[in-house]
Short mmCIF file of C-alpha atoms in Angstrom, two decimals:
data_model
loop_
_atom_site.label_atom_id
_atom_site.label_comp_id
_atom_site.label_asym_id
_atom_site.label_seq_id
_atom_site.Cartn_x
_atom_site.Cartn_y
_atom_site.Cartn_z
CA ALA A 1 -24.62 -103.63 119.07
CA ALA A 2 -21.26 -104.38 117.74
CA ALA A 3 -22.99 -105.63 114.37
CA ARG A 4 -24.81 -102.52 114.12
CA ARG A 5 -21.86 -100.26 114.47
CA ARG A 6 -20.05 -102.42 112.02
CA LEU A 7 -22.73 -101.49 109.31
CA ALA A 8 -22.59 -98.10 110.06
CA LEU A 9 -18.76 -98.18 109.56
CA LEU A 10 -19.05 -100.05 106.02
CA LEU A 11 -21.38 -97.33 104.82
CA ALA A 12 -19.38 -95.03 106.13
CA ASP A 13 -16.30 -96.10 104.47
CA ARG A 14 -18.54 -96.28 101.27
CA ALA A 15 -19.11 -92.85 101.30
CA ALA A 16 -15.88 -91.24 102.20
CA PRO A 17 -14.07 -89.38 99.88
CA GLY A 18 -12.13 -92.02 97.92
CA GLY A 19 -13.66 -94.82 99.80
CA GLY A 20 -13.32 -97.90 98.14
CA ALA A 21 -11.49 -96.50 95.14
CA GLY A 22 -8.53 -98.84 94.44
CA ARG A 23 -6.39 -100.45 96.97
CA ARG A 24 -5.19 -98.90 100.04
CA GLY A 25 -1.95 -100.50 101.33
CA ALA A 26 -2.45 -103.21 103.98
CA ALA A 27 -6.03 -102.07 105.02
CA PRO A 28 -8.90 -104.15 104.18
CA ASP A 29 -11.20 -102.95 101.35
CA LEU A 30 -14.34 -102.21 103.40
CA THR A 31 -16.50 -101.44 100.38
CA GLU A 32 -15.96 -105.18 99.29
CA LEU A 33 -17.37 -106.34 102.63
CA LEU A 34 -20.41 -104.73 102.59
CA PRO A 35 -22.26 -107.44 100.50
CA GLN A 36 -21.01 -109.99 102.58
CA TRP A 37 -22.24 -108.55 105.64
CA LEU A 38 -25.55 -107.75 104.10
CA ALA A 39 -25.81 -111.57 103.16
CA ALA A 40 -24.88 -112.72 106.40
CA ALA A 41 -27.09 -110.39 108.27
CA MET A 42 -30.26 -111.77 106.21
CA ARG A 43 -29.28 -115.31 106.88
CA HIS A 44 -29.71 -114.25 110.52
CA GLY A 45 -33.00 -112.92 109.72
CA TYR A 46 -32.13 -109.20 110.86
CA ARG A 47 -33.59 -106.23 109.13
CA ALA A 48 -31.76 -102.83 108.71
CA PRO A 49 -31.65 -100.32 111.75
CA ALA A 50 -34.17 -97.46 110.61
CA PRO A 51 -31.50 -94.38 111.03
CA LEU A 52 -29.30 -96.25 108.68
CA LEU A 53 -31.87 -96.87 105.56
CA PRO A 54 -30.65 -93.58 104.00
CA ALA A 55 -27.06 -94.61 103.61
CA LEU A 56 -28.15 -98.16 102.74
CA LEU A 57 -30.26 -96.70 99.82
CA GLU A 58 -27.37 -94.49 98.85
CA ALA A 59 -25.21 -97.39 98.82
CA GLY A 60 -27.47 -99.03 96.35
CA ARG A 61 -27.91 -96.02 94.30
CA ALA A 62 -23.95 -96.07 93.71
CA ARG A 63 -23.43 -99.64 93.24
CA SER A 64 -25.93 -101.66 90.97
CA ASP A 65 -24.64 -104.99 92.38
CA LEU A 66 -25.75 -103.87 95.87
CA ARG A 67 -29.48 -102.96 95.10
CA ALA A 68 -30.90 -106.39 95.30
CA ALA A 69 -29.28 -107.12 98.87
CA ALA A 70 -29.72 -103.60 100.22
CA LEU A 71 -33.64 -103.59 99.25
CA ALA A 72 -34.04 -107.06 100.71
CA PHE A 73 -32.32 -105.94 103.88
CA GLY A 74 -34.05 -102.88 104.11
CA GLY A 75 -37.39 -104.40 103.66
CA PRO A 76 -40.51 -102.32 102.94
CA ARG A 77 -39.68 -99.59 105.04
CA ALA A 78 -36.82 -98.93 102.83
CA ARG A 79 -38.79 -99.02 99.62
CA TRP A 80 -41.41 -96.84 100.94
CA LEU A 81 -38.46 -94.51 101.72
CA ALA A 82 -37.25 -94.47 98.20
CA GLY A 83 -40.47 -93.33 97.14
CA LEU A 84 -39.59 -89.98 98.57
CA ASN A 85 -36.48 -89.51 97.13
CA PRO A 86 -36.14 -89.31 93.07
CA GLN A 87 -32.43 -90.22 93.51
CA TRP A 88 -33.70 -93.86 94.97
CA ARG A 89 -36.11 -94.30 92.23
CA TYR A 90 -34.14 -97.37 91.38
CA ALA A 91 -35.88 -99.12 94.26
CA LEU A 92 -39.29 -98.97 92.66
CA ARG A 93 -38.05 -100.27 89.17
CA ALA A 94 -36.22 -103.52 90.49
CA GLY A 95 -37.89 -106.15 92.34
CA PRO A 96 -36.22 -106.96 95.45
CA ALA A 97 -34.26 -110.17 96.17
CA ASP A 98 -36.66 -111.47 98.50
CA GLY A 99 -39.57 -111.60 95.98
CA SER A 100 -41.75 -109.18 98.12
CA ALA A 101 -43.66 -106.34 96.33
CA PRO A 102 -42.17 -102.94 96.60
CA LEU A 103 -44.25 -100.57 98.29
CA ARG A 104 -45.66 -97.39 96.49
CA ARG A 105 -46.56 -94.21 98.88
CA SER A 106 -50.26 -93.62 99.25
CA ALA A 107 -51.53 -90.59 97.92
CA HIS A 108 -53.19 -89.82 101.23
CA ALA A 109 -49.94 -90.78 103.39
CA GLY A 110 -48.20 -87.99 104.97
CA ALA A 111 -44.31 -87.36 104.26
CA GLY A 112 -43.78 -87.72 107.55
CA THR A 113 -45.65 -90.64 108.93
CA GLY A 114 -43.32 -93.50 107.63
CA ALA A 115 -46.57 -95.17 106.39
CA GLY A 116 -46.75 -96.46 102.80
CA THR A 117 -49.29 -98.77 101.06
CA GLY A 118 -49.23 -101.65 98.85
CA THR A 119 -49.96 -105.49 98.96
CA GLY A 120 -47.60 -107.92 99.76
CA THR A 121 -47.65 -111.02 97.78
CA GLY A 122 -46.92 -113.35 100.67
CA THR A 123 -50.39 -113.43 102.35
CA GLY A 124 -52.12 -116.02 100.19
CA ASP A 125 -55.03 -113.26 99.54
CA SER A 126 -55.64 -113.98 95.76
CA ASP A 127 -57.84 -111.11 95.39
CA ALA A 128 -54.89 -108.50 96.70
CA THR A 129 -52.44 -110.31 94.33
CA GLN A 130 -54.75 -109.96 91.35
CA ARG A 131 -55.30 -106.41 92.06
CA LEU A 132 -51.55 -105.75 92.43
CA TRP A 133 -50.88 -107.65 89.07
CA GLU A 134 -53.51 -105.33 87.25
CA GLU A 135 -52.49 -102.12 89.05
CA GLY A 136 -48.93 -102.19 90.11
CA LEU A 137 -45.79 -100.76 88.67
CA PHE A 138 -43.61 -103.24 86.68
CA ALA A 139 -41.25 -104.08 89.64
CA GLU A 140 -44.21 -105.01 91.61
CA ARG A 141 -45.79 -107.25 89.10
CA VAL A 142 -42.42 -109.10 88.57
CA ALA A 143 -42.27 -109.51 92.36
CA ALA A 144 -45.74 -110.58 92.59
CA LEU A 145 -45.37 -113.17 90.07
CA ALA A 146 -42.05 -114.59 91.36
CA ALA A 147 -43.60 -114.76 94.88
CA LEU A 148 -46.78 -116.51 93.53
CA ARG A 149 -44.34 -118.92 91.53
CA ARG A 150 -42.72 -119.82 94.60
CA ARG A 151 -46.10 -120.64 96.36
CA ASP A 152 -48.10 -122.04 93.80
CA PRO A 153 -46.17 -122.29 90.17
CA ALA A 154 -49.64 -123.29 88.54
CA ALA A 155 -51.08 -120.32 89.60
CA GLY A 156 -48.40 -117.97 88.79
CA ARG A 157 -48.36 -119.32 85.14
CA GLU A 158 -52.13 -118.79 85.15
CA LEU A 159 -51.85 -115.27 86.22
CA LEU A 160 -49.39 -114.46 83.42
CA ALA A 161 -51.51 -116.08 80.99
CA GLY A 162 -54.47 -114.22 81.69
CA THR A 163 -52.80 -111.03 80.61
CA TRP A 164 -50.03 -112.43 78.18
CA ALA A 165 -51.77 -111.01 74.81
CA ALA A 166 -52.07 -107.52 76.40
CA GLU A 167 -48.46 -107.07 77.70
CA ARG A 168 -45.54 -105.34 75.82
CA ALA A 169 -42.99 -107.44 74.14
CA GLU A 170 -40.19 -106.42 76.34
CA ASP A 171 -42.52 -107.21 79.57
CA ARG A 172 -43.46 -110.46 78.05
CA LEU A 173 -39.92 -111.37 77.84
CA MET A 174 -39.18 -110.55 81.36
CA PHE A 175 -42.22 -112.31 82.66
CA LEU A 176 -41.24 -115.50 80.74
CA ASP A 177 -37.80 -115.29 81.99
CA GLY A 178 -39.26 -115.35 85.64
CA LEU A 179 -40.69 -118.61 85.06
CA ARG A 180 -37.03 -120.20 85.02
CA PRO A 181 -36.45 -120.92 88.46
CA GLU A 182 -39.59 -123.07 89.10
CA LEU A 183 -39.62 -124.36 85.52
CA SER A 184 -41.27 -127.76 85.40
CA PRO A 185 -43.20 -130.18 82.75
CA ASP A 186 -46.47 -128.28 83.63
CA ASP A 187 -45.24 -125.40 82.02
CA GLU A 188 -44.79 -126.75 78.64
CA PRO A 189 -48.08 -125.97 76.81
CA PHE A 190 -47.85 -122.49 77.77
CA LEU A 191 -44.38 -122.32 76.60
CA GLU A 192 -45.43 -124.01 73.37
CA ARG A 193 -47.90 -121.15 72.67
CA ALA A 194 -45.16 -118.91 73.39
CA LEU A 195 -43.07 -120.16 70.47
CA SER A 196 -45.35 -118.23 68.06
CA ASP A 197 -45.27 -115.29 69.88
CA ARG A 198 -44.79 -112.09 67.44
CA SER A 199 -41.63 -111.06 69.31
CA ARG A 200 -38.49 -113.06 68.18
CA ASN A 201 -36.73 -112.45 71.54
CA VAL A 202 -40.11 -114.02 73.18
CA ARG A 203 -39.73 -117.04 70.81
CA ALA A 204 -36.14 -117.73 71.77
CA THR A 205 -36.66 -117.49 75.28
CA ALA A 206 -39.55 -119.84 75.04
CA ALA A 207 -37.53 -122.34 72.95
CA GLU A 208 -34.58 -122.19 75.40
CA LEU A 209 -36.80 -122.95 78.26
CA LEU A 210 -38.53 -125.94 76.57
CA SER A 211 -34.90 -127.31 75.77
CA ALA A 212 -34.11 -127.26 79.37
CA LEU A 213 -37.06 -129.80 79.68
CA PRO A 214 -35.81 -133.04 78.16
CA GLY A 215 -39.13 -134.47 78.29
CA SER A 216 -40.95 -131.67 76.21
CA ALA A 217 -41.97 -132.01 72.45
CA LEU A 218 -39.55 -129.43 71.45
CA ALA A 219 -36.90 -131.46 72.94
CA ALA A 220 -37.85 -134.38 70.89
CA ARG A 221 -38.36 -132.52 67.76
CA MET A 222 -34.67 -131.37 68.25
CA ALA A 223 -33.67 -134.80 69.04
CA GLY A 224 -34.96 -136.05 65.82
CA ARG A 225 -33.02 -133.30 63.68
CA ALA A 226 -29.78 -134.02 65.88
CA ARG A 227 -30.17 -138.01 65.20
CA SER A 228 -30.04 -137.20 61.27
CA CYS A 229 -26.95 -134.89 61.75
CA VAL A 230 -24.91 -136.84 63.83
CA ALA A 231 -23.83 -140.79 63.61
CA LEU A 232 -21.48 -143.50 64.94
CA GLU A 233 -19.15 -144.66 61.99
CA ARG A 234 -17.45 -148.07 62.09
CA THR A 235 -14.64 -148.72 59.48
CA ASP A 236 -11.98 -151.48 59.36
CA GLY A 237 -12.38 -151.74 63.52
CA ALA A 238 -11.97 -147.89 64.04
CA VAL A 239 -15.08 -146.13 65.39
CA ARG A 240 -15.63 -142.31 64.95
CA ILE A 241 -18.39 -139.73 64.76
CA VAL A 242 -19.69 -138.49 61.46
CA VAL A 243 -21.42 -135.15 61.27
CA GLU A 244 -23.76 -134.02 58.49
CA ALA A 245 -25.03 -130.54 59.42
CA PRO A 246 -28.18 -129.16 58.34
CA HIS A 247 -28.37 -127.88 54.83
CA GLU A 248 -31.29 -125.48 55.77
CA CYS A 249 -32.94 -123.78 58.36
CA ASP A 250 -36.35 -124.55 57.64
CA LYS A 251 -39.75 -122.74 59.32
CA GLY A 252 -39.96 -125.67 61.64
CA MET A 253 -36.44 -125.18 63.17
CA GLN A 254 -37.00 -121.53 63.21
CA ARG A 255 -40.04 -121.89 65.31
CA ASP A 256 -38.21 -124.11 67.79
CA GLY A 257 -35.53 -121.34 68.30
CA VAL A 258 -32.59 -121.74 65.79
CA THR A 259 -31.77 -118.73 64.70
CA PRO A 260 -31.12 -118.61 60.91
CA ARG A 261 -28.64 -115.81 60.54
CA PRO A 262 -25.10 -116.85 62.29
CA PRO A 263 -22.57 -114.34 63.84
CA ASN A 264 -19.86 -112.68 61.72
CA GLY A 265 -17.39 -115.35 60.72
CA ARG A 266 -19.41 -118.37 61.52
CA GLY A 267 -20.90 -120.60 58.88
CA GLU A 268 -24.37 -121.24 58.62
CA ARG A 269 -24.23 -125.00 58.62
CA SER A 270 -22.20 -125.25 61.78
CA TRP A 271 -24.21 -122.31 63.46
CA TRP A 272 -27.52 -124.49 62.72
CA LEU A 273 -25.72 -127.92 64.19
CA THR A 274 -24.81 -126.24 67.19
CA GLN A 275 -28.23 -124.72 67.92
CA VAL A 276 -29.99 -128.20 67.44
CA VAL A 277 -27.61 -130.53 69.20
CA GLY A 278 -27.52 -127.97 71.99
CA ALA A 279 -31.23 -128.09 72.56
CA THR A 280 -31.34 -132.06 72.28
CA PRO A 281 -31.43 -134.01 75.42
CA THR A 282 -28.17 -135.47 76.33
CA ALA A 283 -29.73 -138.74 77.09
CA VAL A 284 -30.23 -139.19 73.29
CA TRP A 285 -26.45 -139.76 72.77
CA GLY A 286 -25.93 -142.75 74.94
CA GLU A 287 -28.69 -144.29 73.14
CA ARG A 288 -27.55 -143.21 69.52
CA PHE A 289 -24.17 -144.69 70.40
CA GLY A 290 -25.11 -148.05 71.72
CA GLY A 291 -24.89 -147.65 75.55
CA LEU A 292 -21.54 -145.18 75.69
CA SER A 293 -21.01 -143.20 78.63
CA PRO A 294 -20.53 -139.40 78.17
CA ALA A 295 -16.90 -139.68 78.91
CA GLU A 296 -16.52 -142.46 76.10
CA ILE A 297 -18.45 -140.32 73.69
CA VAL A 298 -16.74 -137.47 74.29
CA ALA A 299 -13.32 -139.21 73.92
CA LEU A 300 -14.27 -140.37 70.19
CA PRO A 301 -12.53 -138.83 67.14
CA VAL A 302 -15.04 -136.76 65.26
CA ALA A 303 -14.58 -136.79 61.24
CA ASP A 304 -13.91 -133.64 58.94
CA GLY A 305 -13.02 -131.13 61.89
CA TRP A 306 -16.69 -131.05 63.22
CA ARG A 307 -15.06 -131.70 66.56
CA PRO A 308 -15.16 -128.31 68.30
CA ASP A 309 -18.69 -127.29 66.88
CA LEU A 310 -19.99 -130.77 68.09
CA HIS A 311 -18.40 -130.28 71.56
CA ALA A 312 -19.40 -126.58 72.01
CA ALA A 313 -23.25 -128.09 71.29
CA TRP A 314 -22.71 -130.61 74.09
CA CYS A 315 -21.50 -128.09 76.39
CA ARG A 316 -24.51 -126.12 76.07
CA ALA A 317 -26.95 -128.87 76.27
CA ALA A 318 -24.99 -130.03 79.48
CA VAL A 319 -25.29 -126.90 81.00
CA ARG A 320 -28.68 -125.93 80.29
CA GLN A 321 -30.16 -129.50 81.36
CA ARG A 322 -27.69 -129.31 84.44
CA ASP A 323 -26.20 -132.71 83.53
CA ALA A 324 -23.29 -133.37 85.70
CA ALA A 325 -21.98 -136.27 84.10
CA TRP A 326 -21.79 -134.80 80.58
CA SER A 327 -20.24 -131.72 81.93
CA ARG A 328 -17.57 -133.84 83.93
CA ALA A 329 -16.78 -135.53 80.88
CA LEU A 330 -16.53 -132.21 78.64
CA LEU A 331 -14.12 -130.53 81.48
CA GLY A 332 -11.80 -133.90 81.10
CA PRO A 333 -9.27 -133.88 83.94
CA ALA A 334 -8.17 -130.59 85.58
CA THR A 335 -4.70 -131.65 85.31
CA ALA A 336 -4.63 -131.80 81.39
CA PRO A 337 -3.27 -128.66 79.80
CA PRO A 338 -5.91 -126.66 77.92
CA PRO A 339 -5.58 -127.63 74.22
CA ALA A 340 -4.67 -125.33 71.50
CA SER A 341 -7.73 -123.65 70.04
CA GLY A 342 -9.05 -124.39 66.61
CA GLY A 343 -8.73 -127.68 64.63
CA ASP A 344 -9.42 -131.11 65.92
CA ALA A 345 -8.68 -130.01 69.53
CA PRO A 346 -8.69 -133.00 72.20
CA THR A 347 -11.79 -131.64 74.25
CA GLY A 348 -13.05 -128.59 72.55
CA SER A 349 -14.60 -127.43 75.93
CA TRP A 350 -11.71 -124.83 76.74
CA GLY A 351 -12.90 -122.53 73.74
CA ARG A 352 -16.26 -122.90 75.36
CA ASP A 353 -16.36 -121.56 78.72
CA PRO A 354 -15.46 -124.35 81.49
CA ALA A 355 -16.62 -121.88 84.09
CA LYS A 356 -20.16 -122.61 83.04
CA LEU A 357 -19.45 -126.43 82.86
CA LEU A 358 -18.50 -126.17 86.50
CA SER A 359 -21.74 -124.47 87.44
CA ALA A 360 -23.60 -127.87 86.87
CA LEU A 361 -21.70 -129.61 89.20
CA GLU A 362 -22.11 -130.06 93.03
CA PRO A 363 -20.35 -127.18 94.89
CA ARG A 364 -17.90 -129.73 96.59
CA GLU A 365 -16.83 -131.41 93.02
CA ARG A 366 -16.38 -127.94 91.56
CA ALA A 367 -14.25 -126.96 94.23
CA GLU A 368 -12.11 -130.05 93.88
CA TRP A 369 -11.88 -129.67 90.25
CA VAL A 370 -10.59 -125.90 90.64
CA ALA A 371 -8.09 -126.80 93.28
CA GLU A 372 -6.59 -129.65 91.04
CA PHE A 373 -6.57 -126.90 88.01
CA VAL A 374 -4.89 -124.29 90.08
CA SER A 375 -2.17 -126.77 91.27
CA ALA A 376 -1.44 -128.10 88.02
CA GLN A 377 -1.95 -124.81 85.99
CA GLY A 378 -1.24 -121.96 88.31
CA LEU A 379 -3.31 -118.87 88.27
CA SER A 380 -3.12 -117.51 85.03
CA ASP A 381 -6.46 -118.75 83.70
CA ALA A 382 -8.08 -119.38 86.90
CA PHE A 383 -10.01 -116.22 87.69
CA ARG A 384 -13.41 -116.95 86.22
CA LEU A 385 -13.06 -120.69 87.42
CA LEU A 386 -12.69 -119.42 91.01
CA ALA A 387 -15.51 -117.05 90.55
CA VAL A 388 -18.11 -119.74 90.19
CA CYS A 389 -17.11 -121.64 93.40
CA ALA A 390 -19.16 -121.34 96.49
CA VAL A 391 -18.25 -119.22 99.32
CA PRO A 392 -16.18 -119.78 101.36
CA TRP A 393 -14.01 -121.77 99.38
CA ALA A 394 -13.83 -125.52 100.58
CA GLU A 395 -10.88 -127.26 101.04
CA PRO A 396 -8.45 -128.22 99.06
CA LEU A 397 -9.11 -125.02 96.99
CA GLY A 398 -8.36 -122.32 99.62
CA THR A 399 -4.83 -123.99 100.22
CA ALA A 400 -4.13 -124.67 96.51
CA VAL A 401 -4.90 -120.68 95.89
CA VAL A 402 -2.53 -119.71 98.65
CA ASP A 403 0.25 -122.05 97.56
CA ALA A 404 0.01 -120.62 94.07
CA LEU A 405 0.21 -117.23 95.33
CA ASP A 406 3.22 -118.08 97.43
CA ILE A 407 4.73 -119.85 94.21
CA ALA A 408 4.19 -116.75 92.27
CA ARG A 409 5.75 -114.53 94.83
CA ASP A 410 8.83 -116.64 95.22
CA ALA A 411 9.27 -116.74 91.19
CA GLY A 412 9.79 -113.10 91.24
CA SER A 413 6.30 -112.95 89.24
CA TYR A 414 4.67 -109.39 88.66
CA PRO A 415 2.25 -108.91 91.78
CA TRP A 416 -0.21 -106.88 89.67
CA SER A 417 -1.30 -109.54 87.42
CA PHE A 418 -2.61 -111.55 90.57
CA SER A 419 -4.54 -108.50 92.01
CA GLY A 420 -7.89 -109.94 91.04
CA VAL A 421 -7.15 -113.48 92.16
CA MET A 422 -6.29 -111.86 95.50
CA GLY A 423 -9.18 -109.82 95.92
CA LEU A 424 -11.22 -112.94 95.29
CA ALA A 425 -9.18 -114.65 98.03
CA GLU A 426 -9.91 -112.00 100.26
CA ARG A 427 -13.73 -112.35 99.94
CA CYS A 428 -13.70 -116.06 99.42
CA LEU A 429 -11.20 -117.69 101.50
CA ASP A 430 -12.39 -119.14 105.02
CA PRO A 431 -11.51 -116.90 107.65
CA ALA A 432 -10.18 -119.62 109.56
CA GLN A 433 -7.00 -119.66 107.47
CA ALA A 434 -5.99 -116.27 108.76
CA ASP A 435 -3.46 -117.64 111.45
CA ARG A 436 -2.02 -120.14 109.04
CA LEU A 437 -1.36 -117.41 106.48
CA GLU A 438 0.24 -114.87 108.74
CA VAL A 439 4.10 -116.50 107.83
CA LEU A 440 3.28 -114.88 104.39
CA THR A 441 3.08 -111.36 105.29
CA ALA A 442 6.77 -110.94 106.27
CA LEU A 443 8.72 -109.10 103.71
CA PRO A 444 11.16 -112.33 102.41
CA GLU A 445 14.95 -111.55 102.32
CA ASN A 446 16.68 -111.44 98.87
CA SER A 447 13.34 -111.63 97.11
CA PRO A 448 13.87 -111.37 93.42
CA GLU A 449 12.77 -108.22 91.59
CA PRO A 450 11.14 -108.32 88.18
CA ALA A 451 12.84 -106.31 85.87
CA GLY A 452 11.11 -102.90 85.55
CA ALA A 453 9.02 -103.85 88.85
CA PRO A 454 11.01 -102.44 91.57
CA GLY A 455 9.17 -102.72 95.10
CA ALA A 456 7.12 -105.85 93.95
CA ALA A 457 8.42 -107.96 97.13
CA ALA A 458 7.10 -105.13 99.24
CA TYR A 459 3.74 -105.00 97.37
CA TRP A 460 3.60 -108.96 97.76
CA SER A 461 3.85 -108.34 101.81
CA GLU A 462 1.39 -105.72 101.84
CA ALA A 463 -1.14 -107.97 99.69
CA PHE A 464 -0.67 -110.78 102.04
CA GLN A 465 -0.86 -108.39 105.02
CA ARG A 466 -4.06 -107.29 103.64
CA LEU A 467 -5.49 -110.85 103.00
CA VAL A 468 -4.66 -111.91 106.63
CA GLY A 469 -6.47 -108.50 107.73
CA THR A 470 -9.50 -109.04 105.87
CA LEU A 471 -10.01 -112.70 106.89
CA ARG A 472 -9.85 -111.60 110.39
CA LEU A 473 -12.34 -108.63 110.09
CA ARG A 474 -14.68 -111.15 108.38
CA ALA A 475 -14.42 -113.51 111.23
CA THR A 476 -15.14 -110.85 113.48
CA MET A 477 -18.09 -109.52 111.64
CA ARG A 478 -19.47 -113.10 111.63
CA ALA A 479 -19.08 -113.44 115.35
CA GLU A 480 -20.76 -109.80 115.91
CA LEU A 481 -23.58 -111.15 113.73
CA ALA A 482 -24.11 -114.29 115.87
CA GLY A 483 -23.68 -112.46 119.29
CA GLU A 484 -26.56 -111.87 121.62
CA GLY A 485 -26.00 -107.90 121.56
CA ALA A 486 -26.39 -108.13 117.76
CA ALA A 487 -29.63 -109.90 117.89
CA ALA A 488 -31.17 -107.31 120.38
CA GLU A 489 -29.98 -104.30 118.48
CA LEU A 490 -30.81 -105.41 115.07
CA SER A 491 -34.07 -106.87 115.71
CA PRO A 492 -35.50 -109.90 113.85
CA ALA A 493 -37.34 -109.06 110.51
CA ARG A 494 -41.19 -108.32 111.44
CA PRO A 495 -43.80 -107.27 109.20
CA PHE A 496 -43.77 -103.27 108.35
CA PRO A 497 -46.75 -101.99 110.18
#
């Protein structure tokens, strides 16, 4: 019952005039807690109370980032209800997060019966799945394909192959991207055929997927091109990497996904090199360079100013292939200051999005690297790095962030510069840290005020009060969802009659 009331309060706060608009003193921002509540409720296996479905659908209409969670939690009943209100039509366009097919209202069902029709994709009924694939709305077909791929990847691929030639280009692109989660070498023949698709975007996506399969024929073709472009040179005992970028982008390269025209301000040869090396299996380079490790290869000098382009390509390959060793080497030590951009920079990865490289590491290692970065570099460049860390933040990351905020406050920094990080901390810190942070809520005596920023000390105190209050509220929400009363009121999810 307590969890049910909490959901009603979160939805009501979202709908209240000014609800969720800006920061409101020391009070927790309930709007930002709604996504966490929904995720926690689904982990417990609950479904939404029927009287709250309209407010839940309204929340999804107002915030696109809530839609997948709202539809998954609302289940088939919410999607049936959405068919009765044109303002909730988004529910019929987007597949739900759980991969189940949206339900369309039956032409024979009364508006007040609460009944809907549609064929779920989790029953194993191949005839029903085929019928939904042939007759369903686009969102239903996307969801049906995703569900079938999870159960039987080969059957899902064959379902798509059966209608591939008749699909619209934009639909082929979406369906092809849907193969990504269960991608395997068995998908290679289908993707190879897609390299000849009439749509450039479909061809590019097929090439990207094939390059994520290091054993694919496309990866081998790219490796052959890359070997002819990058080599190790030994002169008078010195070792360096030399680069001879492609001089043309031939038809074979274009079929394999290399885009011939570079973005504005980018040279053609460097653009082609980055794409070729970025689609080459990372294992090639250890073989090419005599068994050197990724860290040893990354540390080598690169001749003629090619280092930024080569490292950017290696970053792309490491992320695409989820290669932790290469990602770790390209990131370098978290305590090293970011190099100046341009030129022959020491690592080259800082201009190429370290947040993506972090995503290839295991959550624990990711959190430890970002914690070291925050302790050494502060929070100025840490926002996107923090955003890729698992929630709740594992130690020592939480402590590093709080310490950095405290240091920034004591140094008289502008508090508004850290509002984004403070908001992340409210959502991502472990609620168990609330008591330890209580001391930071006090207004410090003789606190320095930045010039032109009167009231900064009071703002810092207020922000820490909000942080502590939010963490305690998150702990309360967690306890409510875990309680026996919550389980009785919310009801475990069950099939919709």
